[in-house]
Coordinates of C-alpha atoms in Angstrom, one line a residue:
Chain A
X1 CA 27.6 14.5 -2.9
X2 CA 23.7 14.6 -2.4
X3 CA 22.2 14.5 0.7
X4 CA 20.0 11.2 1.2
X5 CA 17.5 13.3 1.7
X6 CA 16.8 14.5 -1.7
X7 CA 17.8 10.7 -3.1
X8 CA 14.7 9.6 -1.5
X9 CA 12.8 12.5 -3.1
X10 CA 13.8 12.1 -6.2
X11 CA 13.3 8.1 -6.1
X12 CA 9.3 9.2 -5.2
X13 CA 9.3 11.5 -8.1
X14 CA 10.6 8.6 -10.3
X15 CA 7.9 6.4 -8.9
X16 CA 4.8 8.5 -8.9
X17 CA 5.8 8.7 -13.2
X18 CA 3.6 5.7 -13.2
X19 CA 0.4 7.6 -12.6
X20 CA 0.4 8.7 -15.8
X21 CA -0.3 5.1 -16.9
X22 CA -3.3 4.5 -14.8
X23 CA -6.4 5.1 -17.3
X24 CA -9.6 6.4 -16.0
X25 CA -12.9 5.5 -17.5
X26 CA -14.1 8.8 -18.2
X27 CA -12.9 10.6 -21.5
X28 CA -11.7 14.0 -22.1
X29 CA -13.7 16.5 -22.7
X30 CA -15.5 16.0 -26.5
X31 CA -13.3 13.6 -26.5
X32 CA -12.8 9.6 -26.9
X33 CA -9.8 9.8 -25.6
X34 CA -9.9 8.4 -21.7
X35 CA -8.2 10.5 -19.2
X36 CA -5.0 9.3 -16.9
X37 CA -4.5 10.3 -13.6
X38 CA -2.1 12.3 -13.9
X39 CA -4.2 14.4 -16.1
X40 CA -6.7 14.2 -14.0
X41 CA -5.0 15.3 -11.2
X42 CA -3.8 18.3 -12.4
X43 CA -7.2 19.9 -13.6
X44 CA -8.7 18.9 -10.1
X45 CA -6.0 20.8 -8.6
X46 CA -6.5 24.1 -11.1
X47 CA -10.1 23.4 -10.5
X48 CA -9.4 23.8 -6.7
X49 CA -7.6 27.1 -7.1
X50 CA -10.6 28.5 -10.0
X51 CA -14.0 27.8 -7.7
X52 CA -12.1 28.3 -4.5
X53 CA -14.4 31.3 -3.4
X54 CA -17.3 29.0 -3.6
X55 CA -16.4 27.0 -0.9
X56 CA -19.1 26.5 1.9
X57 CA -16.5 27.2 4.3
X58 CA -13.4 29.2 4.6
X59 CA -10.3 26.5 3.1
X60 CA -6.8 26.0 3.3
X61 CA -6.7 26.1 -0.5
X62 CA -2.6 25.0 -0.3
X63 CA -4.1 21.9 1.5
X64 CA -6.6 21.6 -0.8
X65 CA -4.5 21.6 -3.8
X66 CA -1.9 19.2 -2.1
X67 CA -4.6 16.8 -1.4
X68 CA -5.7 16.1 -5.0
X69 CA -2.4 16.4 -6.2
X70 CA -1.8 13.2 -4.2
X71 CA -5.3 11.8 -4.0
X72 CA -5.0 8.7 -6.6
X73 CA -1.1 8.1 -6.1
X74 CA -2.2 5.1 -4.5
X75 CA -3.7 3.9 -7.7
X76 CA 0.0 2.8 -9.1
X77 CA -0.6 -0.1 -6.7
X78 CA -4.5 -0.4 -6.4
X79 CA -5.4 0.5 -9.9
X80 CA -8.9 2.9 -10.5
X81 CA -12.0 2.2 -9.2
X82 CA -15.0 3.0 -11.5
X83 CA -17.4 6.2 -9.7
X84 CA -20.7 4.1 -10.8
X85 CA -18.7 0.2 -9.9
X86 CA -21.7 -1.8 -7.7
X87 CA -19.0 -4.3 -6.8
X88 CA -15.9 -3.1 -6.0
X89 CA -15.6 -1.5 -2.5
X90 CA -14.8 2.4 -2.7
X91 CA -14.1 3.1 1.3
X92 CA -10.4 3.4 2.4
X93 CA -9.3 -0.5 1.5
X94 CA -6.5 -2.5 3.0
X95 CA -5.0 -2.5 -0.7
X96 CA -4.9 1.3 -1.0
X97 CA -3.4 1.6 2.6
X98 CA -0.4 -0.6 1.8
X99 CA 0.2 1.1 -1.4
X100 CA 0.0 4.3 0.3
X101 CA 2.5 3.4 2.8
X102 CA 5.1 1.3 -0.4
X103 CA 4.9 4.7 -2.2
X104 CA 5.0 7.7 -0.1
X105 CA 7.4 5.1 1.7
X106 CA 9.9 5.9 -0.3
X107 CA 10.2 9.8 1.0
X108 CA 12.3 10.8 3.9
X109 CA 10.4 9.3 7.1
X110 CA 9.0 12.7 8.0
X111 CA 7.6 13.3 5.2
X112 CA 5.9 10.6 4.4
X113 CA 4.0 10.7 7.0
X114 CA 2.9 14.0 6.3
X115 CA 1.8 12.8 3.0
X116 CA 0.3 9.4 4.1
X117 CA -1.6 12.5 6.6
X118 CA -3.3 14.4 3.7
X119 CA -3.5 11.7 1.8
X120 CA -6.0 10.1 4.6
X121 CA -7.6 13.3 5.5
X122 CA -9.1 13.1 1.9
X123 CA -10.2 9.9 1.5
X124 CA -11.9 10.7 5.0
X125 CA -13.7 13.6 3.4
X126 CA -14.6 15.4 7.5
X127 CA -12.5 18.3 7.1
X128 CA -13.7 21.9 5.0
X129 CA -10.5 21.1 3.2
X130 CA -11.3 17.0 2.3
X131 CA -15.2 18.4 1.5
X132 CA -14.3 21.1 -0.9
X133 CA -11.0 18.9 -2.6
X134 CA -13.9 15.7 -2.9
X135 CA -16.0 17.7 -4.6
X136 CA -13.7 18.7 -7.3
X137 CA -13.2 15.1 -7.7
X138 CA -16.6 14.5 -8.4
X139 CA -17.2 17.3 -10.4
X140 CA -14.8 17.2 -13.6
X141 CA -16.0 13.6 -14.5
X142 CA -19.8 15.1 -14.6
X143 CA -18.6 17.9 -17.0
X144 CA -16.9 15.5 -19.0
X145 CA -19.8 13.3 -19.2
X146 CA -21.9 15.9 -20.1
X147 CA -19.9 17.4 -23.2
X148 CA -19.3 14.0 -24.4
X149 CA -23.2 13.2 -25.1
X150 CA -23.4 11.6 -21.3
X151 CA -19.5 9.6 -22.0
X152 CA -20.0 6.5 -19.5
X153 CA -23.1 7.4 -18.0
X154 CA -24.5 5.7 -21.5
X155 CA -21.6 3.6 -21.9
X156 CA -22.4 1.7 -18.5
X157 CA -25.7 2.2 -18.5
X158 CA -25.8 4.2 -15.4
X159 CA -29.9 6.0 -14.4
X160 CA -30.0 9.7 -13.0
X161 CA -30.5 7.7 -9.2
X162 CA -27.3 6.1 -9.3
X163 CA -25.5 9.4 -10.4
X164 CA -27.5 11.8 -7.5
X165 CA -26.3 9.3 -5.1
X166 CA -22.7 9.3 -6.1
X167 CA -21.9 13.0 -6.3
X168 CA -24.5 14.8 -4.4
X169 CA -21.8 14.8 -2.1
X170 CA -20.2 18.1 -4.0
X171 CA -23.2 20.3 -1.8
X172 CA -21.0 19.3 1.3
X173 CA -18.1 21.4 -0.6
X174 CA -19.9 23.5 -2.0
X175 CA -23.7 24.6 -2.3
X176 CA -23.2 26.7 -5.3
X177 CA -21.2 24.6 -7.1
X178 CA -23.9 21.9 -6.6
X179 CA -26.6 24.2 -7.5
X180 CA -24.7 24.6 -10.6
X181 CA -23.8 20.7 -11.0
X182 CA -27.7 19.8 -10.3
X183 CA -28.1 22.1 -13.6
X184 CA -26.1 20.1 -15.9
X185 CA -27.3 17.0 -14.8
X186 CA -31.0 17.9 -15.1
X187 CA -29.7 19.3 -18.8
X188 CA -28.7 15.9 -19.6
X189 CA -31.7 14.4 -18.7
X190 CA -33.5 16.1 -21.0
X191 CA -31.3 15.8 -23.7
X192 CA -31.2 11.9 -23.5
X193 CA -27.9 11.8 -22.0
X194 CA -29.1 10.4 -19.0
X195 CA -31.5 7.9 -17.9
X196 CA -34.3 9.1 -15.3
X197 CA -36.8 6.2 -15.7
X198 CA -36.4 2.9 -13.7
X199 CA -35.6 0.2 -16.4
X200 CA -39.3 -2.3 -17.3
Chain B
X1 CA -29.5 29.6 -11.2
X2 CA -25.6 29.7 -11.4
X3 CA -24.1 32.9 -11.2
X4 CA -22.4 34.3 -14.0
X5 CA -19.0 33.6 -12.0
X6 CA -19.3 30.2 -12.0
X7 CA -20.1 29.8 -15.8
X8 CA -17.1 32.2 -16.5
X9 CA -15.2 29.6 -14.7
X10 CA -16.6 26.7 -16.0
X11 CA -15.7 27.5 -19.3
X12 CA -11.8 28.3 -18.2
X13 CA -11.8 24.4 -17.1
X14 CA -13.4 23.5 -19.9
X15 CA -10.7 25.0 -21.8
X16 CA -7.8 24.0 -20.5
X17 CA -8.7 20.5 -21.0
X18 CA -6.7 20.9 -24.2
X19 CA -3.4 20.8 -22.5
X20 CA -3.8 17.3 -22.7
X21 CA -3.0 17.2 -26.2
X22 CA 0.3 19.5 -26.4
X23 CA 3.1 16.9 -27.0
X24 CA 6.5 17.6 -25.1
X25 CA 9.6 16.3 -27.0
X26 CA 10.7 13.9 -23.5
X27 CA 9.3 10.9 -22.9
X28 CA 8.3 9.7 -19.5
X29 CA 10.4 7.7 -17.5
X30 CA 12.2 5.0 -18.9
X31 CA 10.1 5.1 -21.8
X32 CA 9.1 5.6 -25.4
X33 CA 6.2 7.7 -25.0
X34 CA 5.9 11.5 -24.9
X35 CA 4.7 13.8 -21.8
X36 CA 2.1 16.1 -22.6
X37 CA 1.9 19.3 -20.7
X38 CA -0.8 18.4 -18.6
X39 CA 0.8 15.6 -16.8
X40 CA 4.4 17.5 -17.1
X41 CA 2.3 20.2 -15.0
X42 CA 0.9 17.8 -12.6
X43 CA 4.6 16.6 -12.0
X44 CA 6.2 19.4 -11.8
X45 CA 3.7 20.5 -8.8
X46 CA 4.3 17.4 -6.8
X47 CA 8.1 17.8 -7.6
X48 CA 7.8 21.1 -5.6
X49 CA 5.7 20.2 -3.1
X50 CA 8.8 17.3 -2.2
X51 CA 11.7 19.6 -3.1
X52 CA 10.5 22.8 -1.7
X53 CA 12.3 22.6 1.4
X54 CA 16.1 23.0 -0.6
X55 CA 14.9 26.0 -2.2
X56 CA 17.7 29.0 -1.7
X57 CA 15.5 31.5 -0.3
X58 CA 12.4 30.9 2.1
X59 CA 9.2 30.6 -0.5
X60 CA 5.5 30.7 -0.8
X61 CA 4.8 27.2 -1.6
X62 CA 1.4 27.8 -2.5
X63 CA 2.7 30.6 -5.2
X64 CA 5.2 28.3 -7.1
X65 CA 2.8 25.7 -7.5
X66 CA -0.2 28.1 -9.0
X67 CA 2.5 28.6 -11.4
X68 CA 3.5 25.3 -12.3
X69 CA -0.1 24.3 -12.7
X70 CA -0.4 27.3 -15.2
X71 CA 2.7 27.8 -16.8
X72 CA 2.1 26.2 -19.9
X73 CA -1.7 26.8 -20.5
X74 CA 0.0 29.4 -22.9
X75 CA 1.1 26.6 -25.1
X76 CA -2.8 25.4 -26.0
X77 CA -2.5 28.2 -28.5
X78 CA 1.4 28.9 -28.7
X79 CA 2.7 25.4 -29.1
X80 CA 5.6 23.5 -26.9
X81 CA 8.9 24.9 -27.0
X82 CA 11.4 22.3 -27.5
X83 CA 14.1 23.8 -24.5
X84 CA 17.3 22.8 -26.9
X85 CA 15.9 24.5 -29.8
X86 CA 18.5 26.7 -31.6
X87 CA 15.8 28.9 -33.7
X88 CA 12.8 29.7 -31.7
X89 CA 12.9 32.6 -29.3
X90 CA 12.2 31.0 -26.0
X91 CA 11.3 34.6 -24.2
X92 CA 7.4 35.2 -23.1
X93 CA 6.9 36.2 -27.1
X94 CA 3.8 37.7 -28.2
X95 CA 1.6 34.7 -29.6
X96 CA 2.2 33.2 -25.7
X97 CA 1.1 36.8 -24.3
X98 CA -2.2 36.7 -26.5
X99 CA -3.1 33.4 -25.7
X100 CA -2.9 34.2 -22.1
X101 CA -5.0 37.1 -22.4
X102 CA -7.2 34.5 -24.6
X103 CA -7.4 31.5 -21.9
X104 CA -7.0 33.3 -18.5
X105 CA -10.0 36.4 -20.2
X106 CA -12.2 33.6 -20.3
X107 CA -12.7 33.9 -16.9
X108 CA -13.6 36.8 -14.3
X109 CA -11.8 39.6 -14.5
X110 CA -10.3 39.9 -11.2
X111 CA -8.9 36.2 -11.5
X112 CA -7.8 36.9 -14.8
X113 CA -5.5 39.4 -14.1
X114 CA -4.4 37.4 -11.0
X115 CA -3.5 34.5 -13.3
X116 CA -1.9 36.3 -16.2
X117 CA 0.2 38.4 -13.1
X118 CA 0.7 34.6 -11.7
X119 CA 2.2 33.6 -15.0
X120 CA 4.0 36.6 -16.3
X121 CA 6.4 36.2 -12.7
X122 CA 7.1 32.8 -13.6
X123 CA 8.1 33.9 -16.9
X124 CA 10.4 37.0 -15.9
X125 CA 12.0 34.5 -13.1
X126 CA 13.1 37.3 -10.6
X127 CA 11.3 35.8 -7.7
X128 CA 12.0 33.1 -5.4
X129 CA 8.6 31.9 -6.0
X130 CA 9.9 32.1 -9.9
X131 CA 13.7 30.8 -9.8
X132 CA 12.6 27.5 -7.3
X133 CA 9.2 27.0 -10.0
X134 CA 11.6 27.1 -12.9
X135 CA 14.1 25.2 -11.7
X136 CA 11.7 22.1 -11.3
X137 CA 11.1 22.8 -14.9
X138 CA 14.7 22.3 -15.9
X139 CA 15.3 19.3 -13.6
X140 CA 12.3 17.1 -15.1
X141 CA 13.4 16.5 -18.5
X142 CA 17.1 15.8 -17.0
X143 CA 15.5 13.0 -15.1
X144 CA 13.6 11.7 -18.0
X145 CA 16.6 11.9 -20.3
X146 CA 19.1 10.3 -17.8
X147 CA 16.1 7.3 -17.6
X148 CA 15.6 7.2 -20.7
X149 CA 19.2 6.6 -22.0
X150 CA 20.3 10.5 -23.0
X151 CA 16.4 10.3 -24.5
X152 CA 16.1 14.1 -26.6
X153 CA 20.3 14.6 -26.1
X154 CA 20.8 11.7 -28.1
X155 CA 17.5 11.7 -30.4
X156 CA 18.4 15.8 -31.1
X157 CA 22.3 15.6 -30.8
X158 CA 22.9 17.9 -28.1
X159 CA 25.9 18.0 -26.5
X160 CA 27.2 18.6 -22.7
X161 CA 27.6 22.6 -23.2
X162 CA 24.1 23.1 -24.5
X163 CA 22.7 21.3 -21.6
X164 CA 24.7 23.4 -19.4
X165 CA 23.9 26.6 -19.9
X166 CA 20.3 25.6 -21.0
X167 CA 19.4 24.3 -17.4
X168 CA 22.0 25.7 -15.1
X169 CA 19.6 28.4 -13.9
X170 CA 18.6 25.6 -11.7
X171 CA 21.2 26.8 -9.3
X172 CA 19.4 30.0 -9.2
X173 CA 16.2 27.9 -7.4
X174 CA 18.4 25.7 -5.2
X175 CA 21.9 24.8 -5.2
X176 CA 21.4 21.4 -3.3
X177 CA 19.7 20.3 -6.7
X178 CA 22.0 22.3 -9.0
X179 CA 24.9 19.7 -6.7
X180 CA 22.4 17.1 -7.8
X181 CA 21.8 17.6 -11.2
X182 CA 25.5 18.1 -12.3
X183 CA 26.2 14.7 -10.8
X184 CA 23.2 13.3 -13.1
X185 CA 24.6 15.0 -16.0
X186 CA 28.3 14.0 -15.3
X187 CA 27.0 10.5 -15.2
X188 CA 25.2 10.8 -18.1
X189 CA 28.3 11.9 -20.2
X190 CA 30.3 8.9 -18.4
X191 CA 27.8 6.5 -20.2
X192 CA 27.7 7.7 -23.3
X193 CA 24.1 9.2 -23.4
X194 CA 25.2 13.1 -23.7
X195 CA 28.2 14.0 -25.6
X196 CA 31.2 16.1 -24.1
X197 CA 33.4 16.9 -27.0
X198 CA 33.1 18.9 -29.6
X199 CA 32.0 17.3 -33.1
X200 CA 35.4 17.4 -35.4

């Protein structure tokens, strides 16, 4: 007979299938596809374990990795929320925290709150770890974007101000990894894949 | 300007993006639609991070899942496997062993040998790390199948003995899941979805 234990498990890993239904805006790279968190999740985490050794500070990369393997699990419940939305709030919501605790719910007590744990660590973004995972996050949708002609930068509309002040945040992960991101984005600026100009 | 590093790496992720496109034959969970091996990646990682603790033999948690997050990058070049086929080898052959040294050369050299060295122990399966990583890889589609009504046993007419020696190596990784398993399976054959006897 199985333990209880693992029919807990495996009831998560049934659960969390539906993350590979949750569509993201931004499209795969040279692509028109959109990407599904699932997806996503996975290069963030392969990401994570690539540009590791560019990390401002020493990390736990196994923490790393577990965070954004987990990060948008939530999402079954909550849905995705748009990097460049004006409207929708994108702090910690009371939404998210109830689908945090439905799904992870499901695991053996102890280790869901372990999960909830890392899961929360990230969306508060103060530890080396949360920095370096976050700016992962923010990175993959900006090389997307940039191999696909500027992808929903042009699609929504979106100037070069609104797009500094959404992922400068990566420089808190990671300076040269910024460095680099600044790059691109200044690249796409020039080739017309981003707006710099205030609109008349 | 970004170092040379970073580029090197940048193109890696760039890269891999393409596992998004390899079909699997299973579908996801009580579904029609088929995995691709980016999200089968991401799944089997969270599937170890949950299970790890009924592995056989202690293991380095952070190992297994650097190789479930890379085993099948191989396959952007080499094509999915189908695990029931009858006619193609299944061993590490030599189109996957050139399209590692393709994918994992495109980035520094140090980290491409640590990736391909990553890869190649998943794919000999003598290590703890190896046997616990594979067995997640043989309990997915078992789960998907048993969702799915017998989903690729029934669609590819393969019966109870097949299954059993294709994926009883899972008792290799953990015997707490082989226990598991076998009581999936079992059911499955009690409802029809996998066949027991022999065609006459």
């Amino acid at each position: 007979m199985s333990s209880d234990k693992i029919l807990k498990q495996i009831a998560f890993i049934h659960e969390i299938d539906k993350l590979k239904y949750i569509q993201r805006k931004t499209r795969l790279f040279n692509s028109d596809r959109r990407e599904n968190d699932a997806e996503h999740s996975w290069h963030l985490a392969v990401m994570a374990l690539t540009l590791a050794e560019h990390a401002n500070e020493p990390v736990d990369i196994l923490k790393v990795i577990k965070m954004l393997l987990i990060h948008d699990v939530v999402e079954i419940d909550s849905g995705d929320i748009f990097l460049y939305d004006t409207v929708v709030n994108h702090d910690n919501t009371v939404l998210e925290r109830q689908a945090a605790e439905r799904i992870f719910g499901l695991l053996p007590a102890e280790q869901a709150e372990e999960f909830i744990a890392i899961w929360e660590e990230f969306e508060t973004g103060d530890t080396p770890e949360a920095k370096f995972a976050r700016s992962m996050d923010r990175l993959e949708p900006i090389l997307q974007n940039a191999s696909n002609q500027g992808g929903t930068w042009m699609e929504y509309d979106v100037e070069y101000a609104t797009v500094i002040k959404r992922v400068s945040g990566i420089r808190h992960g990671s300076q040269p990894i910024w460095d680099f991101t600044k790059t691109l984005i200044d690249d796409s600026v020039e080739k017309g894949y981003l707006r710099k100009e205030e609109k008349n």
